[in-house]
mmCIF file of C-alpha atoms and ligand atoms in Angstrom:
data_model
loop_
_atom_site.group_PDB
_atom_site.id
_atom_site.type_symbol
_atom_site.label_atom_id
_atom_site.label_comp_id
_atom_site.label_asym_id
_atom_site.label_seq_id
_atom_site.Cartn_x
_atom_site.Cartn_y
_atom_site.Cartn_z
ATOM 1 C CA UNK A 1466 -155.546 63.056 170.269
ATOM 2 C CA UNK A 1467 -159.007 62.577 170.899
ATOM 3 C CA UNK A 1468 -158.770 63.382 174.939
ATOM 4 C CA UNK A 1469 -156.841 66.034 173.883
ATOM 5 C CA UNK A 1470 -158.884 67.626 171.421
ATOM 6 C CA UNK A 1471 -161.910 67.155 174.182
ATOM 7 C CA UNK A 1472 -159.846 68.659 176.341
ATOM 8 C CA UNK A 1473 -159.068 72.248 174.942
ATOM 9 C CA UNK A 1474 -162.891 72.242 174.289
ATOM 10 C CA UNK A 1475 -163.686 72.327 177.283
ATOM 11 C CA UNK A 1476 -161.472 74.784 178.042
ATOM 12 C CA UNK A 1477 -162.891 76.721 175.520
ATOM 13 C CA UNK A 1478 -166.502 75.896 176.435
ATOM 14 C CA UNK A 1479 -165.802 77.451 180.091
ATOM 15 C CA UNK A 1480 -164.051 80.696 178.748
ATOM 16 C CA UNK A 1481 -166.256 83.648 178.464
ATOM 17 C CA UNK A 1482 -163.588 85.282 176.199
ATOM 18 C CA UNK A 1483 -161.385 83.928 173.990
ATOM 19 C CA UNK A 1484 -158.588 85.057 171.741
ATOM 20 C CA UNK A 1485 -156.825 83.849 168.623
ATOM 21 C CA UNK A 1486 -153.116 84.358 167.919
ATOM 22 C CA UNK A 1487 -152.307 83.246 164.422
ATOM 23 C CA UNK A 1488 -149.201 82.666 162.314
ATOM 24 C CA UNK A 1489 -147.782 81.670 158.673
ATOM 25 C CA UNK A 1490 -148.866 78.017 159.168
ATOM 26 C CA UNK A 1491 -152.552 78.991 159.462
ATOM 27 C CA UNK A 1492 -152.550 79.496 155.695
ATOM 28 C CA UNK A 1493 -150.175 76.966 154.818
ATOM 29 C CA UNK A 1494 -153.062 74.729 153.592
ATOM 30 C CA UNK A 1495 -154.188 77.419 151.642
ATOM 31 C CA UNK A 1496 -151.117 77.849 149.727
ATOM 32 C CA UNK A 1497 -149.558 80.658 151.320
ATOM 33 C CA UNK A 1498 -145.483 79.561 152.163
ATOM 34 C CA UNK A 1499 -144.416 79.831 155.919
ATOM 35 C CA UNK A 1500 -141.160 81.474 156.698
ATOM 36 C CA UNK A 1501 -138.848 79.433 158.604
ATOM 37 C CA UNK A 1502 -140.435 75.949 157.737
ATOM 38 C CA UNK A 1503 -138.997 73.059 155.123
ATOM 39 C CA UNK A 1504 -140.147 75.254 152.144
ATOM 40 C CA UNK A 1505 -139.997 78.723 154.276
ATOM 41 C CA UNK A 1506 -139.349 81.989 152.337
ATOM 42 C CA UNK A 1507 -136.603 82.545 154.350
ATOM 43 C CA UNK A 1508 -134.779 79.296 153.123
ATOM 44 C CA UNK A 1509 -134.953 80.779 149.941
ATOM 45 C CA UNK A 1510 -134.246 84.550 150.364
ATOM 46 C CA UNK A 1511 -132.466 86.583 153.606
ATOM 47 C CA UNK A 1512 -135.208 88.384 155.487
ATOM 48 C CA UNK A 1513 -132.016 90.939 155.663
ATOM 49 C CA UNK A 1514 -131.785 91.601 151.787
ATOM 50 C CA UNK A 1515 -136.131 91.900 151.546
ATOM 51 C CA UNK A 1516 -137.594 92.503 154.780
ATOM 52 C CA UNK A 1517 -135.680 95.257 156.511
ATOM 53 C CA UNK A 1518 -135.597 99.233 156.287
ATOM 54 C CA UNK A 1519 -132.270 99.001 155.269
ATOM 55 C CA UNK A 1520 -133.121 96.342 152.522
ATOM 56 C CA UNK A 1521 -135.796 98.798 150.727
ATOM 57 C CA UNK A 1522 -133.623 102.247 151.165
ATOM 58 C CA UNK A 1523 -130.284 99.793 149.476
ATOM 59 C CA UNK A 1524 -132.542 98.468 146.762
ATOM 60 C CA UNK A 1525 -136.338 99.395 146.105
ATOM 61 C CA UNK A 1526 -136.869 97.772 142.841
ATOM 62 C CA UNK A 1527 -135.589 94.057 144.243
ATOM 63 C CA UNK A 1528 -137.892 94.479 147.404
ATOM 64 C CA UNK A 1529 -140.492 95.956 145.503
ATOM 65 C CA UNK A 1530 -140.088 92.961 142.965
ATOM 66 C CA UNK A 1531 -139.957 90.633 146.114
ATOM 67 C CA UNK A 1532 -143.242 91.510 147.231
ATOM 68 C CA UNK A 1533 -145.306 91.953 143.834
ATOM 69 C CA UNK A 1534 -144.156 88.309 143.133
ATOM 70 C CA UNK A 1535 -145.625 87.740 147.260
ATOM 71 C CA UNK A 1536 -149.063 89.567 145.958
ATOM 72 C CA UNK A 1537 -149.489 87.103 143.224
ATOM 73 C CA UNK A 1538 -148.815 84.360 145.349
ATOM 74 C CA UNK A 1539 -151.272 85.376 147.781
ATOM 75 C CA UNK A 1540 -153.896 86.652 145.519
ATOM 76 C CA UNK A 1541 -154.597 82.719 143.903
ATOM 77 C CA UNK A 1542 -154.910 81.577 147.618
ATOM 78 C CA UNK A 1543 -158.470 81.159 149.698
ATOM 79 C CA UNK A 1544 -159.079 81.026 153.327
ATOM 80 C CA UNK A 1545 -159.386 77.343 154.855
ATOM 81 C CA UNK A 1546 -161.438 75.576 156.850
ATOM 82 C CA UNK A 1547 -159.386 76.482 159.328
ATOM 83 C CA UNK A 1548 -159.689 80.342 158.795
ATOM 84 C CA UNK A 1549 -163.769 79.467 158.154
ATOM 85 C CA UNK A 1550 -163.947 77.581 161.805
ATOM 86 C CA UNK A 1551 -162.211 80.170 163.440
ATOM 87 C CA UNK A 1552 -164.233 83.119 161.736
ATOM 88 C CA UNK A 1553 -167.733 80.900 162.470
ATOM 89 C CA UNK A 1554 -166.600 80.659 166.256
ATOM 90 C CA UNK A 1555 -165.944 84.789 166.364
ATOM 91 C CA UNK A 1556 -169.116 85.682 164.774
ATOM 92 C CA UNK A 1557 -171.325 83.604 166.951
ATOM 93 C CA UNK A 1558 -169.491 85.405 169.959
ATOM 94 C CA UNK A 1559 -169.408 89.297 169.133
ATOM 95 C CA UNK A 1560 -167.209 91.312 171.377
ATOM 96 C CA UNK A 1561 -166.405 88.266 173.391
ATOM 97 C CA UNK A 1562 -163.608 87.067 170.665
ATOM 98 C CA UNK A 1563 -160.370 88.279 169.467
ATOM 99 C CA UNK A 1564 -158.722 87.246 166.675
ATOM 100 C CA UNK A 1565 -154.944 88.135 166.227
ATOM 101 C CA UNK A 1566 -152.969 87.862 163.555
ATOM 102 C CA UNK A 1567 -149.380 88.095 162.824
ATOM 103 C CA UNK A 1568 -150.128 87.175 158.529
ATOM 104 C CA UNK A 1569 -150.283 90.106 155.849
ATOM 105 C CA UNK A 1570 -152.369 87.803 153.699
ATOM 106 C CA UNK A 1571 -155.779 88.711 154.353
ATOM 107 C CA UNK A 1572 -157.525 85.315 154.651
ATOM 108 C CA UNK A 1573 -158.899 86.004 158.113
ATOM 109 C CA UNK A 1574 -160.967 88.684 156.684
ATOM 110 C CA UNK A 1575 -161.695 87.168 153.510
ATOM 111 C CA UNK A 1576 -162.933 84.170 155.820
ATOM 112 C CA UNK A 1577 -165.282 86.709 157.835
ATOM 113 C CA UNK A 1578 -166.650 87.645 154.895
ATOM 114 C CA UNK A 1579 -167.462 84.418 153.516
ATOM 115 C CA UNK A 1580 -168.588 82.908 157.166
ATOM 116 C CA UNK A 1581 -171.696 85.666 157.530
ATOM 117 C CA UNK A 1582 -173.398 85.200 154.425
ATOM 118 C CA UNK A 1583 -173.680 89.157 154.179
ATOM 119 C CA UNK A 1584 -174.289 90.085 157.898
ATOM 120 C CA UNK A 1585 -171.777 92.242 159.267
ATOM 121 C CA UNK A 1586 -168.447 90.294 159.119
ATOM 122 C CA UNK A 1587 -166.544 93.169 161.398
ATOM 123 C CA UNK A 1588 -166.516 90.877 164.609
ATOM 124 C CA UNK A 1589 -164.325 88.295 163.186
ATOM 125 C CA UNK A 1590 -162.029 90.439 161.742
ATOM 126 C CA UNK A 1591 -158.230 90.376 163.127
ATOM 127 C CA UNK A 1592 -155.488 92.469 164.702
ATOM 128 C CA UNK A 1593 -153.116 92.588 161.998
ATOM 129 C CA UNK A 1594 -149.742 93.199 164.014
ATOM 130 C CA UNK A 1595 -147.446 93.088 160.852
ATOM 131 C CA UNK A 1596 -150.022 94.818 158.394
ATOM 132 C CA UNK A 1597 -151.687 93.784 155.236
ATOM 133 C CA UNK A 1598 -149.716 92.673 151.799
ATOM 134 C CA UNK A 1599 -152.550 94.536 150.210
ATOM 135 C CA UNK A 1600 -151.946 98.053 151.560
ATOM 136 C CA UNK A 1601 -149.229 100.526 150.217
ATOM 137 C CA UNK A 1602 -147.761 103.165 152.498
ATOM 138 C CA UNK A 1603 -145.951 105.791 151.499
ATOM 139 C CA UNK A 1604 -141.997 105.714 153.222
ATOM 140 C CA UNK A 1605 -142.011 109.520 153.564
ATOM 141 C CA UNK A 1606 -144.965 111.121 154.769
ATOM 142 C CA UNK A 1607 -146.992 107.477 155.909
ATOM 143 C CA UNK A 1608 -149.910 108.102 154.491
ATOM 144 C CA UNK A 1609 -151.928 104.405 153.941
ATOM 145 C CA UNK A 1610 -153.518 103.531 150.458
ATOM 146 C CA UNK A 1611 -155.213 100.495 148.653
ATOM 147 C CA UNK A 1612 -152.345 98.084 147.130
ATOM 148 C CA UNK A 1613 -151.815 99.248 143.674
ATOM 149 C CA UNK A 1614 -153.512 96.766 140.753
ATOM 150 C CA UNK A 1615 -150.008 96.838 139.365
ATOM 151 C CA UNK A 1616 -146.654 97.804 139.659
ATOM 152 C CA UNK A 1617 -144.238 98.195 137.342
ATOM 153 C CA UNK A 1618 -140.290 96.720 138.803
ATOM 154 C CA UNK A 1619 -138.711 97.652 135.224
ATOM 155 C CA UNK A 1620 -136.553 100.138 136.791
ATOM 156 C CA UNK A 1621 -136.290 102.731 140.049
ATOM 157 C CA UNK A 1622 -138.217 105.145 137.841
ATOM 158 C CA UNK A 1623 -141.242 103.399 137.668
ATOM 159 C CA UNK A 1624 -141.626 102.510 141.033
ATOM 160 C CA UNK A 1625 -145.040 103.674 142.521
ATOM 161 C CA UNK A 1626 -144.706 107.584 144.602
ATOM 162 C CA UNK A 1627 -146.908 108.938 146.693
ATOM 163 C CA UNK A 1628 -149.392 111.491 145.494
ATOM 164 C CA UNK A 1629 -148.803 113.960 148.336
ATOM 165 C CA UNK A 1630 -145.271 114.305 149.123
ATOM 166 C CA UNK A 1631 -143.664 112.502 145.689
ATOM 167 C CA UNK A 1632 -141.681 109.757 148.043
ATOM 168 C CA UNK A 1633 -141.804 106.276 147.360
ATOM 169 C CA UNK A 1634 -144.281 103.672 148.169
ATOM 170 C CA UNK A 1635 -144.035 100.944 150.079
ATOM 171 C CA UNK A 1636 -146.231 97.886 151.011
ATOM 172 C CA UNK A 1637 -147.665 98.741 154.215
ATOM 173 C CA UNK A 1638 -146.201 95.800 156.436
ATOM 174 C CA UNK A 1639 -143.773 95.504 159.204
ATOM 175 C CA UNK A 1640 -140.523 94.884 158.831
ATOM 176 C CA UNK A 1641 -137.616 93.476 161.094
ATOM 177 C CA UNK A 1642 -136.088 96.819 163.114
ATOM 178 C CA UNK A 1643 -139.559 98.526 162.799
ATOM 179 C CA UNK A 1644 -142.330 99.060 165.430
ATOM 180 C CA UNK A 1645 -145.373 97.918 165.231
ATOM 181 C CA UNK A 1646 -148.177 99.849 165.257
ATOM 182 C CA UNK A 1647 -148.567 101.143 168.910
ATOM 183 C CA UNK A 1648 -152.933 101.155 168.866
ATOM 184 C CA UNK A 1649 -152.860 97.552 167.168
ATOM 185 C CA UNK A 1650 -150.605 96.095 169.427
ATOM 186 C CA UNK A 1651 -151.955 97.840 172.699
ATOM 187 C CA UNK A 1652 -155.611 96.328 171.542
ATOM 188 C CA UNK A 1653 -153.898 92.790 171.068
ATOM 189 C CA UNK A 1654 -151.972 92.630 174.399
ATOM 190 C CA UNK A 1655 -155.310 93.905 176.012
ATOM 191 C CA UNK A 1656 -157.573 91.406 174.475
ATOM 192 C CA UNK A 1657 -154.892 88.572 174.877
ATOM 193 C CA UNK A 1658 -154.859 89.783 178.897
ATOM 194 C CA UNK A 1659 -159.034 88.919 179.130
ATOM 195 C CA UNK A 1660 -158.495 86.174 177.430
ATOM 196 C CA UNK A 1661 -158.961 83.104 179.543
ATOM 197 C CA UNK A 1662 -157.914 80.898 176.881
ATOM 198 C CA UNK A 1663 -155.495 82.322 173.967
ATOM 199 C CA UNK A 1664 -155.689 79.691 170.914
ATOM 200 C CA UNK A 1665 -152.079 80.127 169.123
ATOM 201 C CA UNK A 1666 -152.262 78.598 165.548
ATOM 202 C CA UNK A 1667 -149.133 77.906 163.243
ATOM 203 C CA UNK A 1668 -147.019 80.381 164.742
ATOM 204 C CA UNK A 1669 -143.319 79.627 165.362
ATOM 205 C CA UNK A 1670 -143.455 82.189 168.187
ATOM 206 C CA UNK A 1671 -139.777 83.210 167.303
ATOM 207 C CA UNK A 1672 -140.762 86.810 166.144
ATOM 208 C CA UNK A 1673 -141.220 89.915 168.921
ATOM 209 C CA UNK A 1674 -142.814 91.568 170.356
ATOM 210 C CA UNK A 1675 -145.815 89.651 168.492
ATOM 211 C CA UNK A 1676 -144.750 86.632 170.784
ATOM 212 C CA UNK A 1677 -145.929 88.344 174.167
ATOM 213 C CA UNK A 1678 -149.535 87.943 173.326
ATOM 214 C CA UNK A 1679 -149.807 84.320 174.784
ATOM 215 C CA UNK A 1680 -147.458 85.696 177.218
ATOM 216 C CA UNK A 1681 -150.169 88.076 178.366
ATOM 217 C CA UNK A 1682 -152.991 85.345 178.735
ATOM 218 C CA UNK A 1683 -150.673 82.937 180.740
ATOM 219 C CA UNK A 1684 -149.496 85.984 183.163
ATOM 220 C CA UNK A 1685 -153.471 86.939 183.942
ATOM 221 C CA UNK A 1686 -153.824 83.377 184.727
ATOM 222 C CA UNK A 1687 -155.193 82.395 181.403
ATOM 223 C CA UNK A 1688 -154.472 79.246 179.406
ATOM 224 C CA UNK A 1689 -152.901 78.354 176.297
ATOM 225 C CA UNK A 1690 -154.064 76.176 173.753
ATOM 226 C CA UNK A 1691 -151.641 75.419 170.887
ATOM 227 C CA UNK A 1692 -151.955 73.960 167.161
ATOM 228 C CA UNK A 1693 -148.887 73.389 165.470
ATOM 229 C CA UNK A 1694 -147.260 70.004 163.797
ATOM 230 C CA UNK A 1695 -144.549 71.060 165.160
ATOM 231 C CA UNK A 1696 -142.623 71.768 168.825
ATOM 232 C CA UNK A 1697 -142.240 75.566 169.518
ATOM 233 C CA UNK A 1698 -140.643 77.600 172.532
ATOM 234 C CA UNK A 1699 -144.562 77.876 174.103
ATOM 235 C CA UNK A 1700 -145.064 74.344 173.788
ATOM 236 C CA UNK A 1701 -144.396 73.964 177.569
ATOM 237 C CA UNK A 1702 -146.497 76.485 178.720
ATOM 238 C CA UNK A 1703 -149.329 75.590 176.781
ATOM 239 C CA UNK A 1704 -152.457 73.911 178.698
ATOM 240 C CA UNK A 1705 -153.026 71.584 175.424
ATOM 241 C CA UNK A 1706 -150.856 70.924 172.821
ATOM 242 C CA UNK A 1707 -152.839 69.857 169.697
ATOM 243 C CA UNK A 1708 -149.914 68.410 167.200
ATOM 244 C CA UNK A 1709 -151.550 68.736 163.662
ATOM 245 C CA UNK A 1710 -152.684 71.234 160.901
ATOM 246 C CA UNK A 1711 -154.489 73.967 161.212
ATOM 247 C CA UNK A 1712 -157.130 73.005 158.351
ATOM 248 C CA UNK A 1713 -158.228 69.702 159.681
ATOM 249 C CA UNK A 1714 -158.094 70.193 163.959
ATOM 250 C CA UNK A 1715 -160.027 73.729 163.938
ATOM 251 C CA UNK A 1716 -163.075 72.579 162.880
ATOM 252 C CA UNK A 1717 -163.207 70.002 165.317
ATOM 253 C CA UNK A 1718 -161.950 71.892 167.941
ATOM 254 C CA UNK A 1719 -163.875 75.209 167.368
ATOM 255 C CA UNK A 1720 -167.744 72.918 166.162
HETATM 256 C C1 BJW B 348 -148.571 74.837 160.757
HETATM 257 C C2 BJW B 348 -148.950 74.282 159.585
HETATM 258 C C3 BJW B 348 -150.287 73.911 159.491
HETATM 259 C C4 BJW B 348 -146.922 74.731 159.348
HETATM 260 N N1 BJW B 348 -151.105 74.107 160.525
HETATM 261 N N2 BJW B 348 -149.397 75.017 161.771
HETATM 262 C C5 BJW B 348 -137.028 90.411 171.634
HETATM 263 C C6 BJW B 348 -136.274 89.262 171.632
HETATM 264 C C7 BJW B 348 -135.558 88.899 170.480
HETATM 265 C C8 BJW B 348 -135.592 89.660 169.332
HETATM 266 C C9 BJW B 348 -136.353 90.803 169.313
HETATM 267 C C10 BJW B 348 -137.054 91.164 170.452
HETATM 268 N N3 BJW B 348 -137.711 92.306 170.168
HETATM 269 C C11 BJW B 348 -137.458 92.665 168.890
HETATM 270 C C12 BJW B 348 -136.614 91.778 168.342
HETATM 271 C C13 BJW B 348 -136.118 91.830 166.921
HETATM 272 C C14 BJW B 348 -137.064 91.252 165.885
HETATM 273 C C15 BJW B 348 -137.256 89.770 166.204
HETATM 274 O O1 BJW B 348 -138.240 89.336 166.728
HETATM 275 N N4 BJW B 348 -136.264 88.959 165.835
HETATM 276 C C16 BJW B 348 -136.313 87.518 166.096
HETATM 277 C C17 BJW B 348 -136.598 86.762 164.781
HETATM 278 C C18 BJW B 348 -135.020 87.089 166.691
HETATM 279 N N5 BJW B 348 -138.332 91.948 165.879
HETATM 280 C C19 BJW B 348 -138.544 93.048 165.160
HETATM 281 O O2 BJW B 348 -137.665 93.580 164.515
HETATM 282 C C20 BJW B 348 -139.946 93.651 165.236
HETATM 283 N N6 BJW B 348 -139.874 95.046 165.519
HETATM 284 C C21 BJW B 348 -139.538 95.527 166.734
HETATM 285 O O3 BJW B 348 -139.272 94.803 167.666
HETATM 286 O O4 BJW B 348 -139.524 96.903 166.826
HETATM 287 C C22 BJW B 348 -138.968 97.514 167.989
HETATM 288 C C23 BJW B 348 -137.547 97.858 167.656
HETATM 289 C C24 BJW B 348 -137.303 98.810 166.691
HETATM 290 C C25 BJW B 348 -135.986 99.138 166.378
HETATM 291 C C26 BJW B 348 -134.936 98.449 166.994
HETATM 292 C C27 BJW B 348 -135.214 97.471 167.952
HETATM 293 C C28 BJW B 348 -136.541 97.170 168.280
HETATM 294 C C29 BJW B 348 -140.646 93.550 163.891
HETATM 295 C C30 BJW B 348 -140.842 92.159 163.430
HETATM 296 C C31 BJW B 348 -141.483 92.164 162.030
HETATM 297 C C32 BJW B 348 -141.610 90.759 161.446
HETATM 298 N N7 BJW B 348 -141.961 90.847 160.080
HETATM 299 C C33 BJW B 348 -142.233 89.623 159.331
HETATM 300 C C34 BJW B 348 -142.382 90.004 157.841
HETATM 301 C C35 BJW B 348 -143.735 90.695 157.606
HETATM 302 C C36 BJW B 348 -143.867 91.213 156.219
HETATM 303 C C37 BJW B 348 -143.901 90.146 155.169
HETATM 304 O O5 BJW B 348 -144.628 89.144 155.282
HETATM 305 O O6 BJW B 348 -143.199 90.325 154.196
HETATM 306 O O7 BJW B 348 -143.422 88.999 159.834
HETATM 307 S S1 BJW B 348 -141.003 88.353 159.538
HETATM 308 C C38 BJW B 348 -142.133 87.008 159.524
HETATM 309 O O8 BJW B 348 -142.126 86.350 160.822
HETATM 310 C C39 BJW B 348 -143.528 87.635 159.373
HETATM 311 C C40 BJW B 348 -144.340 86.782 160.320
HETATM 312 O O9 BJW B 348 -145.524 87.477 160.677
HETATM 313 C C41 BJW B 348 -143.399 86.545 161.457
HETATM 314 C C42 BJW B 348 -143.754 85.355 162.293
HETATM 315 O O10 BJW B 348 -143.660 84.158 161.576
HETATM 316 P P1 BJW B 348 -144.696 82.975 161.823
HETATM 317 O O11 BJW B 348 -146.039 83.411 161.442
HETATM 318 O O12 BJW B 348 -144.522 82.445 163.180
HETATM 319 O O13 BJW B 348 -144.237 81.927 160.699
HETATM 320 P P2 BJW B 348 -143.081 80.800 160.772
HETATM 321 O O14 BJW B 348 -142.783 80.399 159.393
HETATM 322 O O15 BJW B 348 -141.960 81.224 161.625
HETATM 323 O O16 BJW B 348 -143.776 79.588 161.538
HETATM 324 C C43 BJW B 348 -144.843 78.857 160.956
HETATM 325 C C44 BJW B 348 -145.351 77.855 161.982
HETATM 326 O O17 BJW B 348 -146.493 77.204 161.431
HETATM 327 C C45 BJW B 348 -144.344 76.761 162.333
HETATM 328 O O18 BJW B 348 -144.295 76.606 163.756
HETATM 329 C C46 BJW B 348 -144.918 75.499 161.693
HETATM 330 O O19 BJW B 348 -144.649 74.307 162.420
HETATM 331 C C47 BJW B 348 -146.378 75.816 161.689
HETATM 332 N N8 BJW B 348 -147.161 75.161 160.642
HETATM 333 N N9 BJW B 348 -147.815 74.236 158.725
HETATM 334 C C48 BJW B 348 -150.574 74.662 161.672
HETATM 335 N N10 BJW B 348 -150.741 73.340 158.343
HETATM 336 ZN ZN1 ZN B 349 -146.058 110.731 151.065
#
């Protein structure tokens, strides 16, 4: 592990720009549950019956109910020393760094935050392809607003509406069958492409079209460096393969 870990830092220590793709298991040590793993959410609920269009148009309350219980989840969690290396590492190179998330929990920009100290945490901040768990949009008319403090599941009635056009709201994250915002994912595919080393982090790399980003790096040429205790489908492509958690290799790898 040791040759390896020197390995993908000198990779990284020859790359002028560098880009992070991130999944579920980067916040695993914080708390926050994966989705296909041992103790995944989707081992416990069908993505088809929470996480679809069709879901929230069928039954509002039970996905709205779904995701306040998410919120709370989430809410109790802090970024890692993982999300804290990675954040360090992007501030120190502005504009040369991309970090890319497919997680609606916030921690990468909580960990910017925390990692400047009060300077201007913007350059660390992520894509977010699949939104934020703390944003409510509204399912007619889109417009975005801050997650509500609370919201009240008791019944269809109460369910939060938007304050323009009187439809309901939703929590502004992608679901299976929708598209991801076109901007967002344009500026990720982009970055990943100047990338000459894309980092992938505790991502299963099953979900698309978030998956192409590594994609992109290794067609310009670039290299992939993975993190993940566990096998997935990019394992073979990947330059280094760093089997472990997030939360204890990134601050070696990223010092
Ligand atoms: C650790 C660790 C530790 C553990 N340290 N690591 C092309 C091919 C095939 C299918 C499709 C395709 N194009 C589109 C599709 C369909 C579909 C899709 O991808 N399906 C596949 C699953 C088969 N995609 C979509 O529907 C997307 N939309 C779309 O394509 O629109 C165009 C279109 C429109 C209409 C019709 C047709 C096309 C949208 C996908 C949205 C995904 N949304 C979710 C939910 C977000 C909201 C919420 O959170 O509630 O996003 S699903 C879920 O999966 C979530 C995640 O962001 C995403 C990825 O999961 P992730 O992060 O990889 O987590 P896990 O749990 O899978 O993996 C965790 C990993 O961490 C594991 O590898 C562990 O080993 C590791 N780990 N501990 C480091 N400590
Ligand atoms: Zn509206």
């Amino acid at each position: 592990m040791k040759d390896l870990l020197e390995e993908a830092r000198s990779l990284l220590g020859a790359a002028r720009r560098v880009a992070f793709f991130t999944g579920a298991g980067i916040s695993a040590e914080s708390g926050v549950p994966t989705f296909r793993g041992e103790d995944g959410l989707w081992r416990s609920w069908r993505a088809e019956d929470l996480a679809t269009p069709q879901a929230f148009r069928r039954d509002p309350r039970l996905v709205w109910e779904w995701y306040v219980w998410r919120r709370s989840v989430v809410s109790a969690c802090r970024p890692n020393e993982g999300h804290l290396a990675l954040a360090r590492f992007a501030l120190a190179r502005p504009g040369r760094t991309a970090v890319i998330t497919q997680n609606v929990d916030g921690l990468h920009r909580e960990a910017a935050v925390r990692a400047t100290g009060g300077a201007d945490p913007a350059s660390a901040y992520p894509l977010e392809l699949h939104g934020s768990l703390f944003r409510d949009r509204c399912s007619g008319c889109g417009a975005r607003t801050e997650a509500l403090d609370s919201v009240d599941v008791s019944s269809l009635s109460t369910l939060p509406r938007c304050g323009r056009c009187g439809a309901l709201l939703r929590p502004d994250v992608v679901w299976f069958g929708e598209t991801l915002e076109a901007v967002v994912l344009a500026r990720a595919m982009a970055a990943a492409r100047a990338a000459e080393v894309c980092v992938v982090v505790g991502t299963s790399t099953l979900v698309y079209p978030a998956a192409y980003v590594p994609c992109a790096t290794l067609e310009a040429g670039g290299a992939v460096v993975e993190v993940n205790p566990e096998e997935t489908p990019l394992s073979d492509e990947a330059a280094v393969v760093l089997r472990g958690r997030a939360a204890s290799l990134l601050p070696g790898l990223l010092a």
